[in-house]
């Protein structure tokens, strides 16, 4: 579980740094257009991405539970 926590901490940290950079950069007008396009694409597909990640997490959890149950039954 330590690796998952470490990865989540890194994702949150880099997401926060990116958000600060993007907000400051947009205030000064120095954000490149491809980066703006990516942020707009992510914002318009946010719920689809959330649903896909949730389904992936549920399937992963179910597979882990199934494989753990099969090992203990003997």
Coordinates of N, CA and C in Angstrom, one line a residue:
X1 N 0.8 -1.2 0.0 CA 0.0 0.0 0.0 C 0.9 1.3 0.0
X2 N 2.1 1.1 0.4 CA 3.0 2.3 0.4 C 3.2 2.9 -1.0
X3 N 3.3 2.1 -2.0 CA 3.6 2.6 -3.3 C 2.4 3.3 -3.8
X4 N 1.2 2.9 -3.6 CA -0.1 3.5 -4.0 C -0.2 4.9 -3.3
X5 N 0.1 4.9 -2.0 CA 0.0 6.2 -1.3 C 1.1 7.2 -1.9
X6 N 2.3 6.7 -2.1 CA 3.3 7.5 -2.7 C 2.9 8.1 -4.0
X7 N 2.4 7.3 -4.9 CA 1.9 7.7 -6.2 C 0.8 8.8 -6.1
X8 N -0.1 8.5 -5.2 CA -1.2 9.5 -5.0 C -0.7 10.8 -4.5
X9 N 0.3 10.8 -3.6 CA 0.8 12.0 -3.1 C 1.6 12.8 -4.2
X10 N 2.3 12.1 -5.0 CA 3.0 12.7 -6.1 C 2.0 13.3 -7.1
X11 N 0.9 12.6 -7.5 CA -0.1 13.1 -8.4 C -0.7 14.4 -7.9
X12 N -1.1 14.4 -6.6 CA -1.7 15.5 -6.0 C -0.7 16.7 -5.9
X13 N 0.5 16.4 -5.6 CA 1.5 17.5 -5.5 C 1.7 18.1 -6.9
X14 N 2.0 17.3 -7.9 CA 2.2 17.8 -9.3 C 0.9 18.5 -9.9
X15 N -0.2 18.0 -9.5 CA -1.5 18.6 -9.9 C -1.6 20.0 -9.3
X16 N -1.3 20.1 -8.0 CA -1.3 21.4 -7.4 C -0.3 22.4 -8.0
X17 N 0.9 21.9 -8.3 CA 1.9 22.8 -8.9 C 1.4 23.2 -10.3
X18 N 0.9 22.3 -11.1 CA 0.4 22.6 -12.4 C -0.8 23.7 -12.3
X19 N -1.7 23.5 -11.3 CA -2.8 24.4 -11.2 C -2.3 25.8 -10.9
X20 N -1.3 25.9 -10.0 CA -0.7 27.2 -9.6 C -0.1 27.9 -10.9
X21 N 0.7 27.0 -11.6 CA 1.4 27.5 -12.8 C 0.4 28.0 -13.8
X22 N -0.7 27.2 -14.0 CA -1.7 27.6 -15.0 C -2.4 28.9 -14.6
X23 N -2.8 29.0 -13.3 CA -3.5 30.2 -12.9 C -2.6 31.4 -13.0
X24 N -1.4 31.4 -12.6 CA -0.5 32.5 -12.7 C -0.2 32.8 -14.2
X25 N 0.1 31.7 -14.9 CA 0.4 31.9 -16.4 C -0.8 32.5 -17.1
X26 N -2.0 32.1 -16.8 CA -3.2 32.6 -17.5 C -3.4 34.1 -17.1
X27 N -3.0 34.5 -15.9 CA -3.1 35.9 -15.5 C -2.2 36.8 -16.3
X28 N -1.0 36.2 -16.6 CA 0.0 37.0 -17.4 C -0.1 36.7 -18.9
X29 N -0.9 35.8 -19.3 CA -1.1 35.5 -20.7 C 0.1 34.7 -21.3
X30 N 0.7 33.9 -20.6 CA 1.9 33.2 -21.1 C 1.7 31.7 -21.3
X31 N 0.4 31.2 -21.2 CA 0.1 29.8 -21.4 C 0.1 29.5 -22.9
X32 N 0.8 28.5 -23.3 CA 0.8 28.2 -24.8 C -0.6 27.6 -25.2
X33 N -1.0 27.8 -26.4 CA -2.3 27.4 -26.9 C -2.5 25.9 -26.8
X34 N -1.5 25.0 -27.1 CA -1.7 23.6 -26.9 C -2.0 23.2 -25.5
X35 N -1.4 23.9 -24.5 CA -1.8 23.6 -23.1 C -3.2 24.0 -22.8
X36 N -3.6 25.1 -23.3 CA -5.0 25.6 -23.1 C -6.0 24.6 -23.7
X37 N -5.6 24.1 -24.9 CA -6.5 23.1 -25.6 C -6.6 21.8 -24.8
X38 N -5.5 21.4 -24.2 CA -5.5 20.2 -23.3 C -6.4 20.4 -22.1
X39 N -6.2 21.5 -21.5 CA -7.0 21.8 -20.3 C -8.5 21.9 -20.6
X40 N -8.8 22.5 -21.8 CA -10.2 22.6 -22.2 C -10.8 21.2 -22.5
X41 N -9.9 20.3 -23.2 CA -10.4 19.0 -23.5 C -10.6 18.2 -22.2
X42 N -9.7 18.3 -21.2 CA -9.9 17.6 -20.0 C -11.1 18.1 -19.2
X43 N -11.4 19.4 -19.2 CA -12.6 19.9 -18.6 C -13.8 19.5 -19.2
X44 N -13.9 19.4 -20.6 CA -15.1 19.0 -21.2 C -15.3 17.4 -21.1
X45 N -14.3 16.7 -20.9 CA -14.4 15.2 -20.7 C -14.2 14.7 -19.3
X46 N -14.4 15.6 -18.3 CA -14.1 15.3 -16.9 C -14.9 14.2 -16.4
X47 N -16.2 14.2 -16.6 CA -17.1 13.2 -16.1 C -16.9 11.8 -16.7
X48 N -16.5 11.8 -18.0 CA -16.2 10.6 -18.6 C -14.9 10.0 -18.0
X49 N -13.9 10.8 -17.8 CA -12.7 10.3 -17.2 C -13.0 9.8 -15.7
X50 N -13.8 10.5 -15.0 CA -14.1 10.1 -13.6 C -14.8 8.7 -13.6
X51 N -15.8 8.6 -14.5 CA -16.5 7.3 -14.6 C -15.6 6.2 -15.0
X52 N -14.7 6.4 -16.0 CA -13.8 5.4 -16.4 C -12.8 5.0 -15.3
X53 N -12.3 5.9 -14.5 CA -11.4 5.6 -13.4 C -12.2 4.9 -12.3
X54 N -13.4 5.2 -12.1 CA -14.2 4.6 -11.1 C -14.5 3.1 -11.5
X55 N -14.9 2.9 -12.7 CA -15.1 1.5 -13.2 C -13.8 0.7 -13.1
X56 N -12.7 1.3 -13.5 CA -11.4 0.6 -13.4 C -11.1 0.2 -12.0
X57 N -11.3 1.1 -11.0 CA -11.0 0.8 -9.6 C -12.0 -0.3 -9.1
X58 N -13.2 -0.2 -9.5 CA -14.2 -1.3 -9.0 C -13.8 -2.6 -9.6
X59 N -13.5 -2.7 -10.9 CA -13.1 -3.9 -11.5 C -11.8 -4.5 -10.9
X60 N -10.8 -3.6 -10.6 CA -9.6 -4.0 -10.0 C -9.9 -4.6 -8.6
X61 N -10.7 -3.9 -7.8 CA -11.1 -4.4 -6.5 C -11.8 -5.8 -6.5
X62 N -12.7 -5.9 -7.5 CA -13.4 -7.2 -7.6 C -12.4 -8.3 -8.0
X63 N -11.5 -8.0 -8.9 CA -10.6 -9.1 -9.3 C -9.6 -9.4 -8.2
X64 N -9.2 -8.5 -7.4 CA -8.4 -8.7 -6.2 C -9.1 -9.6 -5.2
X65 N -10.4 -9.3 -5.0 CA -11.2 -10.1 -4.0 C -11.4 -11.5 -4.5
X66 N -11.7 -11.6 -5.8 CA -11.9 -13.0 -6.4 C -10.6 -13.8 -6.3
X67 N -9.5 -13.2 -6.6 CA -8.3 -13.9 -6.6 C -7.9 -14.3 -5.1
X68 N -8.1 -13.4 -4.2 CA -7.8 -13.7 -2.8 C -8.7 -14.8 -2.3
X69 N -10.0 -14.8 -2.7 CA -10.9 -15.8 -2.2 C -10.5 -17.2 -2.8
X70 N -10.1 -17.3 -4.0 CA -9.7 -18.5 -4.6 C -8.4 -19.1 -4.0
X71 N -7.5 -18.3 -3.5 CA -6.3 -18.8 -2.9 C -6.6 -19.4 -1.5
X72 N -7.5 -18.8 -0.7 CA -7.8 -19.3 0.6 C -8.6 -20.5 0.7
X73 N -9.4 -20.8 -0.4 CA -10.3 -22.0 -0.4 C -9.5 -23.3 -0.6
X74 N -8.3 -23.2 -1.0 CA -7.5 -24.4 -0.9 C -7.2 -25.1 -2.1

